PDB file of C-alpha atoms and ligand atoms in Angstrom:
ATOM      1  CA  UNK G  13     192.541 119.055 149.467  1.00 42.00           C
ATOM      2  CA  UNK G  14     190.135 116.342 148.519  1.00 45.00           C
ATOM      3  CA  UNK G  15     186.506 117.415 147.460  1.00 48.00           C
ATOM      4  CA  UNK G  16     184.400 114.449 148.110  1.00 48.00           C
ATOM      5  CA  UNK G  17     182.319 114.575 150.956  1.00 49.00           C
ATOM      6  CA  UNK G  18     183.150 112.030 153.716  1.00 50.00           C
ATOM      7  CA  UNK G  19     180.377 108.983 153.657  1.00 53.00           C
ATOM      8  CA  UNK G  20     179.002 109.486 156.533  1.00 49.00           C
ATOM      9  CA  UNK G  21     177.377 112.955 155.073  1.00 52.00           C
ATOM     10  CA  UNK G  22     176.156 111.370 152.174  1.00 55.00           C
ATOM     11  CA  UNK G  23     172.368 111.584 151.155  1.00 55.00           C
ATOM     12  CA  UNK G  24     170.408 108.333 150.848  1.00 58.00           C
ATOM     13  CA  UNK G  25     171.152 107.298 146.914  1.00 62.00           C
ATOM     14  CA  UNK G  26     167.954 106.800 144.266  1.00 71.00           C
ATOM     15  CA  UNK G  27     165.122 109.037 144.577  1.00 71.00           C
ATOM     16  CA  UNK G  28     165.481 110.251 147.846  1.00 71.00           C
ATOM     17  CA  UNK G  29     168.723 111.923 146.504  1.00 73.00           C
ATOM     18  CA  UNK G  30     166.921 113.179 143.156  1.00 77.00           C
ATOM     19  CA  UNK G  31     164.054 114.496 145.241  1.00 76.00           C
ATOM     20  CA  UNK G  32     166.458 115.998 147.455  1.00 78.00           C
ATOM     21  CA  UNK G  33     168.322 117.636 143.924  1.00 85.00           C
ATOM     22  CA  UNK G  34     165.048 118.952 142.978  1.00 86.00           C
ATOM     23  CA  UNK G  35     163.976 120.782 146.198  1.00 88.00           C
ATOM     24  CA  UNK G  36     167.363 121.797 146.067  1.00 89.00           C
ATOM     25  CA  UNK G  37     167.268 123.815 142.670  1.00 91.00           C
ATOM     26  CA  UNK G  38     163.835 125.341 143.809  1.00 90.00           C
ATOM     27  CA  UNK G  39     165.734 126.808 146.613  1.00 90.00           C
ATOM     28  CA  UNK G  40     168.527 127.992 144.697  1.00 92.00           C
ATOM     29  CA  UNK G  41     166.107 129.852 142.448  1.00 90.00           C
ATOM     30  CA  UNK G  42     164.281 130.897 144.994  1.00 91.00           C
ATOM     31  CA  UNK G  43     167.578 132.340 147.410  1.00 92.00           C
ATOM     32  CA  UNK G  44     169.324 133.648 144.669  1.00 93.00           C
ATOM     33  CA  UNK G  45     172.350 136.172 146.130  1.00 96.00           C
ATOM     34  CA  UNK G  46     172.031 139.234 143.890  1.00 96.00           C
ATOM     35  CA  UNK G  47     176.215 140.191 142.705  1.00 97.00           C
ATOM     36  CA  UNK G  48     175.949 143.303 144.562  1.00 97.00           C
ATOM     37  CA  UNK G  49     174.658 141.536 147.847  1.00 97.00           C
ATOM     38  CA  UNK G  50     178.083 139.297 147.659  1.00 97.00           C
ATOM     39  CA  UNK G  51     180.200 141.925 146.706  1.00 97.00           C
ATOM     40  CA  UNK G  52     179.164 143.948 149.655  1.00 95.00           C
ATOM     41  CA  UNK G  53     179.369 140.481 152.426  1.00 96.00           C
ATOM     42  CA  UNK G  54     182.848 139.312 150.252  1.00 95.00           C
ATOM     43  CA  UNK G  55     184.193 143.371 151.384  1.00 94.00           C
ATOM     44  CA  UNK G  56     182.956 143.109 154.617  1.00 93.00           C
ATOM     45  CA  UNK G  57     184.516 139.212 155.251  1.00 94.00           C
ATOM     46  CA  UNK G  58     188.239 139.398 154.493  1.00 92.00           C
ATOM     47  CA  UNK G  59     188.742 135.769 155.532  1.00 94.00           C
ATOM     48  CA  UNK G  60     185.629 135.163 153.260  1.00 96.00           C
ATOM     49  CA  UNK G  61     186.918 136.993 150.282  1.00 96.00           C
ATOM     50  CA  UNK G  62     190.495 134.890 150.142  1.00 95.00           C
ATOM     51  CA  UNK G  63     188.491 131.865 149.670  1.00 97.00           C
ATOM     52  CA  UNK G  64     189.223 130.743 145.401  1.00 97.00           C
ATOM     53  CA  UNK G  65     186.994 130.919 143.111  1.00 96.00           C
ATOM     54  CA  UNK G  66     185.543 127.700 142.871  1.00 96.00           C
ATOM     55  CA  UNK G  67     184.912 128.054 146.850  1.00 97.00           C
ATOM     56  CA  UNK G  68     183.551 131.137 146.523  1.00 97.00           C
ATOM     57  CA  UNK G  69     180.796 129.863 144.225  1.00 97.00           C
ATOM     58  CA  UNK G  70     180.270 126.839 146.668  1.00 97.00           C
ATOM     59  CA  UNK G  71     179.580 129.287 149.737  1.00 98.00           C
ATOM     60  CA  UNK G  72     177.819 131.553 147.694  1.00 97.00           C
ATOM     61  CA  UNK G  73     175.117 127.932 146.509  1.00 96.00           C
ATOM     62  CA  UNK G  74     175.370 127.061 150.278  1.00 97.00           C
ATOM     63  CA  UNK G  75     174.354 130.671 151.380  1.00 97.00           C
ATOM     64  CA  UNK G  76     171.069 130.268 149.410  1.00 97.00           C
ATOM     65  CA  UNK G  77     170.213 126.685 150.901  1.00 96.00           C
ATOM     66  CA  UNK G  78     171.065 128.297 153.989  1.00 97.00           C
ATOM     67  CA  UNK G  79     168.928 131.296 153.932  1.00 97.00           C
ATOM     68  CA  UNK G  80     166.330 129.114 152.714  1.00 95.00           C
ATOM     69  CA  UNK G  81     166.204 126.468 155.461  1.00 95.00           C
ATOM     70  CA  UNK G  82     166.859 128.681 157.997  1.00 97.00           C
ATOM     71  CA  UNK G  83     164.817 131.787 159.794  1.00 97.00           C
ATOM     72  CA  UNK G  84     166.198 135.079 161.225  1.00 97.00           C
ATOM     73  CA  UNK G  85     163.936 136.731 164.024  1.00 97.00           C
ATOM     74  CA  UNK G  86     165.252 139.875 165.113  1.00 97.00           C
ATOM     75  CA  UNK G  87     163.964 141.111 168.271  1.00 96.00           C
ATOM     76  CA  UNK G  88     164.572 144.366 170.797  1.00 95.00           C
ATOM     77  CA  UNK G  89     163.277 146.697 167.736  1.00 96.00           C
ATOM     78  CA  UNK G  90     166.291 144.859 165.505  1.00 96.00           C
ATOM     79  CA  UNK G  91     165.365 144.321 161.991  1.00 97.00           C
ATOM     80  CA  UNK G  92     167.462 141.613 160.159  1.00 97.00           C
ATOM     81  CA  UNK G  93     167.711 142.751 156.624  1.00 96.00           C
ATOM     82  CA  UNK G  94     168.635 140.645 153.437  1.00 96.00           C
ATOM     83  CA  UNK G  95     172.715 141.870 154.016  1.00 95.00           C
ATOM     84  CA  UNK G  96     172.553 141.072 157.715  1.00 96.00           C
ATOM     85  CA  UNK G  97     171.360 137.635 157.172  1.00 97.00           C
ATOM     86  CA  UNK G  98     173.435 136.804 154.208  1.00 97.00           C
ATOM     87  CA  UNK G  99     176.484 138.244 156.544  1.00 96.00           C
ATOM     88  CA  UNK G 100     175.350 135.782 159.131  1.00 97.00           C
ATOM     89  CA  UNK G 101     175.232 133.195 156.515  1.00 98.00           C
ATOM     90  CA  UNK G 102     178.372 133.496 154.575  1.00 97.00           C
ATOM     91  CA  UNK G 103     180.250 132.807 158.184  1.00 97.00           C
ATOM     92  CA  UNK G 104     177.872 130.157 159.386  1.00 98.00           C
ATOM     93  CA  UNK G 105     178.636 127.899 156.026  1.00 98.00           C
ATOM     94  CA  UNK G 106     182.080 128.759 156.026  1.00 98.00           C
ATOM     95  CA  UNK G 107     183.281 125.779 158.352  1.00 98.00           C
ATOM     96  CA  UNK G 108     180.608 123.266 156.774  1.00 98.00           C
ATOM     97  CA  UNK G 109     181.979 124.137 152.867  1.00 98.00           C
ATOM     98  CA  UNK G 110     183.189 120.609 152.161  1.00 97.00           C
ATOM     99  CA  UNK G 111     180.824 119.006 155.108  1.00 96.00           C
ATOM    100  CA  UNK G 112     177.174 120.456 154.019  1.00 96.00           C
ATOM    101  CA  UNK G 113     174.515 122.202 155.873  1.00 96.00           C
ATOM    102  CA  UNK G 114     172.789 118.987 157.225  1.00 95.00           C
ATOM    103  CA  UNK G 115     174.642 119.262 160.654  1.00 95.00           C
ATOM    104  CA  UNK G 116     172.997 121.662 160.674  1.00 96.00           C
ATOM    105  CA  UNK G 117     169.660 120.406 160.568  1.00 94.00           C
ATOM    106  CA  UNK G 118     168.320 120.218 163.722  1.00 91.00           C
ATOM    107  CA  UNK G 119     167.344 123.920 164.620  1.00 92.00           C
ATOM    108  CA  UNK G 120     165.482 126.546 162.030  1.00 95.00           C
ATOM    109  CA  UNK G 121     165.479 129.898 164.112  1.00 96.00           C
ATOM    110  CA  UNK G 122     167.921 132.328 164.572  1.00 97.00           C
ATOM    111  CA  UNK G 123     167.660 134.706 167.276  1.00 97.00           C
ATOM    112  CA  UNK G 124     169.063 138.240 166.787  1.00 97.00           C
ATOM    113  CA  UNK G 125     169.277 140.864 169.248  1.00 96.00           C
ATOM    114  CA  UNK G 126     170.900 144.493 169.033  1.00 96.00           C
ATOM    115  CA  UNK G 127     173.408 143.970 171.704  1.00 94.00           C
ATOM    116  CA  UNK G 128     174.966 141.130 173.910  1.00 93.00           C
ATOM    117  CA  UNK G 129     171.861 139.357 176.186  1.00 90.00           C
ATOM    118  CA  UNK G 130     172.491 139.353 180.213  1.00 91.00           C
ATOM    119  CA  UNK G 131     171.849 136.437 181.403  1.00 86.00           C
ATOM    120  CA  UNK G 132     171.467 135.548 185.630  1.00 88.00           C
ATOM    121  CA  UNK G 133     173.757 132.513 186.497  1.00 89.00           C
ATOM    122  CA  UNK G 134     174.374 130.579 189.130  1.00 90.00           C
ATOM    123  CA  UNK G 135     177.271 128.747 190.621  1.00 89.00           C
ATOM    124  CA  UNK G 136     178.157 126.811 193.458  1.00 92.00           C
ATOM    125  CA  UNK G 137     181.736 127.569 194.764  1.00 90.00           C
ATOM    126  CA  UNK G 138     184.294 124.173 196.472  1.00 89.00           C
ATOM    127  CA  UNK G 139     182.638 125.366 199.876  1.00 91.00           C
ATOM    128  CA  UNK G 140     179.131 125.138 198.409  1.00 92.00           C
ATOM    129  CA  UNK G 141     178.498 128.673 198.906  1.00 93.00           C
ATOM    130  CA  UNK G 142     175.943 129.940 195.969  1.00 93.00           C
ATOM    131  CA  UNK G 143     176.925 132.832 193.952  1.00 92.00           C
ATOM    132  CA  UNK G 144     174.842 134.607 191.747  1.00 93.00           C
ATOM    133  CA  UNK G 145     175.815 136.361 188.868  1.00 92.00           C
ATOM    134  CA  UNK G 146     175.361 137.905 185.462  1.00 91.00           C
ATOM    135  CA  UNK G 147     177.093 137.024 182.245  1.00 87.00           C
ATOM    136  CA  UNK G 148     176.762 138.929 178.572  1.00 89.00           C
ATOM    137  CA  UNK G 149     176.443 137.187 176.318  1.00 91.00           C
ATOM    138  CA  UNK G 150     177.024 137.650 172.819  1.00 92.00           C
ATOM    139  CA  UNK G 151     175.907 134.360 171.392  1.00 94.00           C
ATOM    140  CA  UNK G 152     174.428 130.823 172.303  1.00 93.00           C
ATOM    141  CA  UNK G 153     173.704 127.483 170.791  1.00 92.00           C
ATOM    142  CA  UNK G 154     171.645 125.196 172.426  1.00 84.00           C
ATOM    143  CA  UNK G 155     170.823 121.685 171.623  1.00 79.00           C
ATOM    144  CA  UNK G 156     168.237 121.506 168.711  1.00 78.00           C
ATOM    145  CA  UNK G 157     167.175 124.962 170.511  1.00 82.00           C
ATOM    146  CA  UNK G 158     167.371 128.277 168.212  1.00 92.00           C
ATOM    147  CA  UNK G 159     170.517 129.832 168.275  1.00 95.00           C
ATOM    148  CA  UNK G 160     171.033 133.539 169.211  1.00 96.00           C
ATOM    149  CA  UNK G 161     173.574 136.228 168.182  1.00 96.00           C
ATOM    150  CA  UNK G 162     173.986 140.063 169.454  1.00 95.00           C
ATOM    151  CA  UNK G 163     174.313 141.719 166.391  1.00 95.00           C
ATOM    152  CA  UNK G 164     176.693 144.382 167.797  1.00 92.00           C
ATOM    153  CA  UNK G 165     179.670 141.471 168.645  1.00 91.00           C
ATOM    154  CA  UNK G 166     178.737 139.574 164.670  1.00 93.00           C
ATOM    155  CA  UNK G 167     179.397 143.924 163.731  1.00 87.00           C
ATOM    156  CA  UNK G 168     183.102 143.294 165.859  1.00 82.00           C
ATOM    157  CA  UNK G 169     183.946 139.917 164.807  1.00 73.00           C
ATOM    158  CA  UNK G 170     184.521 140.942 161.182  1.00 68.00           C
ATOM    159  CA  UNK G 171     187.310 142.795 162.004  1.00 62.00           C
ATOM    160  CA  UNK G 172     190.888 141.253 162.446  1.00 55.00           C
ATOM    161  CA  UNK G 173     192.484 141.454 165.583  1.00 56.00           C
ATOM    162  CA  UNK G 174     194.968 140.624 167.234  1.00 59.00           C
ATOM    163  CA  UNK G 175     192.921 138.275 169.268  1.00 66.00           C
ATOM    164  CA  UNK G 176     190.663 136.214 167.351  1.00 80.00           C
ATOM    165  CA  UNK G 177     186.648 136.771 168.146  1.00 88.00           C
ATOM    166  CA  UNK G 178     183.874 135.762 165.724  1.00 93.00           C
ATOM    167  CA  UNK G 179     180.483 135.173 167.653  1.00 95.00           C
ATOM    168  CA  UNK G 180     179.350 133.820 164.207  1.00 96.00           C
ATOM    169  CA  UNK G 181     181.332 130.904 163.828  1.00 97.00           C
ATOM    170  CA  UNK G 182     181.725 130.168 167.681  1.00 96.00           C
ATOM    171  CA  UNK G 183     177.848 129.626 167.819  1.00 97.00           C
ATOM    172  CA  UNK G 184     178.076 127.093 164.744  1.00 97.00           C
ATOM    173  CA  UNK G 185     181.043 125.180 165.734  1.00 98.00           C
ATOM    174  CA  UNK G 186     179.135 124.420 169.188  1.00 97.00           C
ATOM    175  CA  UNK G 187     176.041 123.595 166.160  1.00 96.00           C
ATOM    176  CA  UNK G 188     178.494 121.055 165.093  1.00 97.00           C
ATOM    177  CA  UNK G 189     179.681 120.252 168.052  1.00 96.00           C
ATOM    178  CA  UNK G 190     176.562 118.976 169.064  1.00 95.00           C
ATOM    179  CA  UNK G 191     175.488 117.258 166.167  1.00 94.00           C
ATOM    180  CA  UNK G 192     177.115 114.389 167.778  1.00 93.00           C
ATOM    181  CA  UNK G 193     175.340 113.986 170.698  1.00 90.00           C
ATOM    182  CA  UNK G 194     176.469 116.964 173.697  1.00 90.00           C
ATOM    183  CA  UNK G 195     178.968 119.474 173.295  1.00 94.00           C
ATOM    184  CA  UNK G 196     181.613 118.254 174.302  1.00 96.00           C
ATOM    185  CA  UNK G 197     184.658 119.387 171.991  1.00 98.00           C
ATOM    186  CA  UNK G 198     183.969 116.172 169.712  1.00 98.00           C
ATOM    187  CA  UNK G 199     182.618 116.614 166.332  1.00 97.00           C
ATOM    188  CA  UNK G 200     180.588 113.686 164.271  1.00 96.00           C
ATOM    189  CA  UNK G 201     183.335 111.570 163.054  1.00 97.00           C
ATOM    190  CA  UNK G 202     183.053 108.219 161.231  1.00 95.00           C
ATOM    191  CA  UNK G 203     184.152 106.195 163.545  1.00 96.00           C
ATOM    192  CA  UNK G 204     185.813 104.841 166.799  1.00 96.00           C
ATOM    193  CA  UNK G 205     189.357 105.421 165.780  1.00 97.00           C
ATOM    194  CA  UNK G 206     188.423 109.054 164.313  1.00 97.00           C
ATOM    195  CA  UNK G 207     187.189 109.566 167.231  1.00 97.00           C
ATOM    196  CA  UNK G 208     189.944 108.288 169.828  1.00 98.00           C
ATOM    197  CA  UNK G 209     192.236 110.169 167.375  1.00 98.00           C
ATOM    198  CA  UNK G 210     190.473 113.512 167.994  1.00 98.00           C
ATOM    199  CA  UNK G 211     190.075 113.569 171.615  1.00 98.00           C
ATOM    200  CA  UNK G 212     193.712 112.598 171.762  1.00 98.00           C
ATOM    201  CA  UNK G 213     194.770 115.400 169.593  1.00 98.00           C
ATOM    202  CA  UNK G 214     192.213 118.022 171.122  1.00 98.00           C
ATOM    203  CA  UNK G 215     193.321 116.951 174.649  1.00 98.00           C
ATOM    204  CA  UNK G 216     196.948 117.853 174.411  1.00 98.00           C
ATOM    205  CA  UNK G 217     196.251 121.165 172.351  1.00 98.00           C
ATOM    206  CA  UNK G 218     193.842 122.010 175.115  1.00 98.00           C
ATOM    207  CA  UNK G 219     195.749 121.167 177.944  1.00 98.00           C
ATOM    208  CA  UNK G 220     199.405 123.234 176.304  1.00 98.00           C
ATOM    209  CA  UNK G 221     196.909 126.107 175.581  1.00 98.00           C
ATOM    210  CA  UNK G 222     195.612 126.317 179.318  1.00 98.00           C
ATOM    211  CA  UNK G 223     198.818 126.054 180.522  1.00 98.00           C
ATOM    212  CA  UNK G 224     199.851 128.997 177.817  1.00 97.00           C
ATOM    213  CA  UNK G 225     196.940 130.684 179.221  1.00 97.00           C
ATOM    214  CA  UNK G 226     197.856 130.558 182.540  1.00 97.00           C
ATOM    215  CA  UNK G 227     201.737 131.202 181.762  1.00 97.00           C
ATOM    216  CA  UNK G 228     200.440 134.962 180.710  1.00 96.00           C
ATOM    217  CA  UNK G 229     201.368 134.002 176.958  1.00 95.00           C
ATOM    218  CA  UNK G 230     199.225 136.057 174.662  1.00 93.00           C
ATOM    219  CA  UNK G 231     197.338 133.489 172.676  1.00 94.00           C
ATOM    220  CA  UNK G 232     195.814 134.287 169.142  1.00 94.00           C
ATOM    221  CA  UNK G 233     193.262 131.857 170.024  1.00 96.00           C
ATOM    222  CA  UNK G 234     190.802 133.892 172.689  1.00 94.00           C
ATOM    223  CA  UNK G 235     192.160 133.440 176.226  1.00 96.00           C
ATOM    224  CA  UNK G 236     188.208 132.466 176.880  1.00 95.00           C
ATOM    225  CA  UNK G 237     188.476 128.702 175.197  1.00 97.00           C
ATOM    226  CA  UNK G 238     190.529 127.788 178.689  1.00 97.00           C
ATOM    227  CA  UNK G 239     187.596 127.937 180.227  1.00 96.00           C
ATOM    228  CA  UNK G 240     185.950 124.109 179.075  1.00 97.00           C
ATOM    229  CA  UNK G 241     187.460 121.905 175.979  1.00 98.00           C
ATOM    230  CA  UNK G 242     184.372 122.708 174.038  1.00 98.00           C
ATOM    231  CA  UNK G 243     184.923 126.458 174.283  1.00 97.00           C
ATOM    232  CA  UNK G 244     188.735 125.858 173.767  1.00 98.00           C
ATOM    233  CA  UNK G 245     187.221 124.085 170.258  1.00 98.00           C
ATOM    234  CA  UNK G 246     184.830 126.750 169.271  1.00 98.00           C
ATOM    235  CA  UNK G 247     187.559 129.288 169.672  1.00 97.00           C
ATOM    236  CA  UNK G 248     190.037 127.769 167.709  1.00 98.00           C
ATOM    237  CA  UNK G 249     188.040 127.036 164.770  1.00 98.00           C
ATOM    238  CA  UNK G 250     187.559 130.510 164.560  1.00 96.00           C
ATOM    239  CA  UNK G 251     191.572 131.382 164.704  1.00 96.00           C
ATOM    240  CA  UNK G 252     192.136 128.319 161.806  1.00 97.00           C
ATOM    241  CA  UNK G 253     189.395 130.320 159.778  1.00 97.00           C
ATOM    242  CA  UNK G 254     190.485 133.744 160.379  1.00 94.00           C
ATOM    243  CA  UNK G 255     194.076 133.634 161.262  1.00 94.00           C
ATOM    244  CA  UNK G 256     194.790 130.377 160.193  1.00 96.00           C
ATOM    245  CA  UNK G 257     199.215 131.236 159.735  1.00 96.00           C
ATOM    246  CA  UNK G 258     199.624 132.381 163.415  1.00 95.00           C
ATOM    247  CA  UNK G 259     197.370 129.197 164.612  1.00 97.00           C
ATOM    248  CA  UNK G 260     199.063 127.064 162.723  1.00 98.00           C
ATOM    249  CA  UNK G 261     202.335 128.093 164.800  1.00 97.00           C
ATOM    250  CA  UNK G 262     200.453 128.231 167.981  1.00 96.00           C
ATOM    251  CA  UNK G 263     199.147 124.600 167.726  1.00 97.00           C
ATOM    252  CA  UNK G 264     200.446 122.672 164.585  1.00 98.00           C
ATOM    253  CA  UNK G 265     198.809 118.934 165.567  1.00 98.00           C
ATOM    254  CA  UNK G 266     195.060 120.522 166.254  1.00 98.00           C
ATOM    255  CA  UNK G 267     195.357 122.866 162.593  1.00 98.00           C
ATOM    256  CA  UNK G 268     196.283 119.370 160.946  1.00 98.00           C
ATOM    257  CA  UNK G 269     193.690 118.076 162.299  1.00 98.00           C
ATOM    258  CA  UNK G 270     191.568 120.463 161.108  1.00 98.00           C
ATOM    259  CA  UNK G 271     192.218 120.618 158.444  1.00 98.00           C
ATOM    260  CA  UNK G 272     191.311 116.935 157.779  1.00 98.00           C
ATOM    261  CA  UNK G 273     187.994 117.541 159.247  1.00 98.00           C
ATOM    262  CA  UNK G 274     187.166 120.634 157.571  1.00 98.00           C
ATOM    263  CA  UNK G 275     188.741 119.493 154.034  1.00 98.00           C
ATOM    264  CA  UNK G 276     189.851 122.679 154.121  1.00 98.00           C
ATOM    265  CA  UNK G 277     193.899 124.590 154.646  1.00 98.00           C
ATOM    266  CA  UNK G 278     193.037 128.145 155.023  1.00 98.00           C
ATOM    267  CA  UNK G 279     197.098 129.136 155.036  1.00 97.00           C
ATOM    268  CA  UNK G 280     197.269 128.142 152.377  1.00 95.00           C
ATOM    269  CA  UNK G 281     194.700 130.514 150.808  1.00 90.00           C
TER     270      UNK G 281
HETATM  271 ZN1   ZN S 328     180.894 129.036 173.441  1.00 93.96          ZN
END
């Protein structure tokens, strides 16, 4: 596993970069995790707490820049307290360990309500008939919007299941996602070929998987991602960071890939 940051992540060199190094030990100061605080988030995230030492240490500096750059609004009488957010946190960096928290740079606010949000829909059926309907939801990410979790489903997806469901880093992978322009199941990558590469791999892993789906296979990655490619994405990150062995044997070419994205092999942990 390499530990150099890809280029294209790289801050500006010269001052820029030493102004940057200064804020950033102001915020470390200021965002310090007290031991207790990541004992308690390490117990509570098992797929958190297998990370090594040295990885733990970089989460735990990213968790601070985090909760510094980064505001938690709780509404519906919720109150977000210092172990919720840092919860929040620990899962949110997880995926960007080796990237950094700039893709992450284009919203501040995070939404948090006590339970999944209903939210009215609309679609328009092959016949053009309009149906109406309501969907929970238990996360969203929008476009440089805020991004909102139900606290209740962040409470579930610390558990391990048998399916894989973590609200926390579904919502940030479509962060990511979108970092490159629309979600569209393609992350930034540095160039053309990366790129070509990706959708290439993503495609057939996407297309075996809806066919799996379909079959009546039971998936590890949530039967949900069939639904659009960039669902199918955000769901799988979550089984290559929380049950990385069984994805690895559902879809071997998308964990490599992965894994060369993330700069990081969670089976082997
Ligand atoms: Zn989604």
């Amino acid at each position: 596993m390499s530990d150099a940051s890809p280029a294209w992540w790289r801050a500006p060199a010269g001052l820029l970069a030493r102004l940057g190094t200064w804020r950033e030990r102001r915020a470390l100061e200021r965002r310090a995790i007290p031991d207790d605080l990541w004992r308690l988030t390490l117990a509570r995230l098992p797929f958190v707490a297998r990370l090594d030492e040295s990885d733990q240490a970089e989460l735990r500096r990213l968790c601070s820049l985090f909760l510094d750059r980064k505001e938690f609004h709780g509404v519906g009488g919720l109150e977000v307290t210092d172990d919720m957010a840092l919860v929040i946190a620990a899962q949110a960096c997880l995926p960007v360990l080796r990237l950094g928290l700039d893709v992450y740079a284009g919203f501040v606010t995070i939404v948090v309500h006590p339970e999944g949000v209903v939210a009215p829909r609309t679609e328009v059926d092959e016949d053009g008939v309009v149906h109406e309907y309501e969907e929970e939801l238990s996360g969203e990410a929008m476009s440089n919007g805020p991004l909102m979790l139900a606290w209740s489903d962040v409470q579930d997806g610390t558990e391990l299941i048998d399916t894989v469901f973590n609200v926390v880093i579904h919502e940030f992978v479509h962060v990511i996602d979108a970092a490159a322009g629309a979600i569209d199941g393609v992350p930034p990558l540095p160039d053309r070929a990366a790129r070509d590469h990706w959708i290439e791999v993503m495609d057939a892993a996407y297309a075996q998987f809806c066919q799996d789906v379909d079959d009546g296979y039971e998936t590890v990655v949530d039967p949900y991602g069939a639904e659009a490619v960039e669902e199918y994405f955000a769901v799988a990150v979550e089984a290559f960071f929380i049950e990385p062995e069984p994805f690895r044997h559902e879809s071997r070419a998308l964990y490599e890939l992965f894994v060369g994205y993330f700069q990081q092999d969670p089976a082997a942990r």
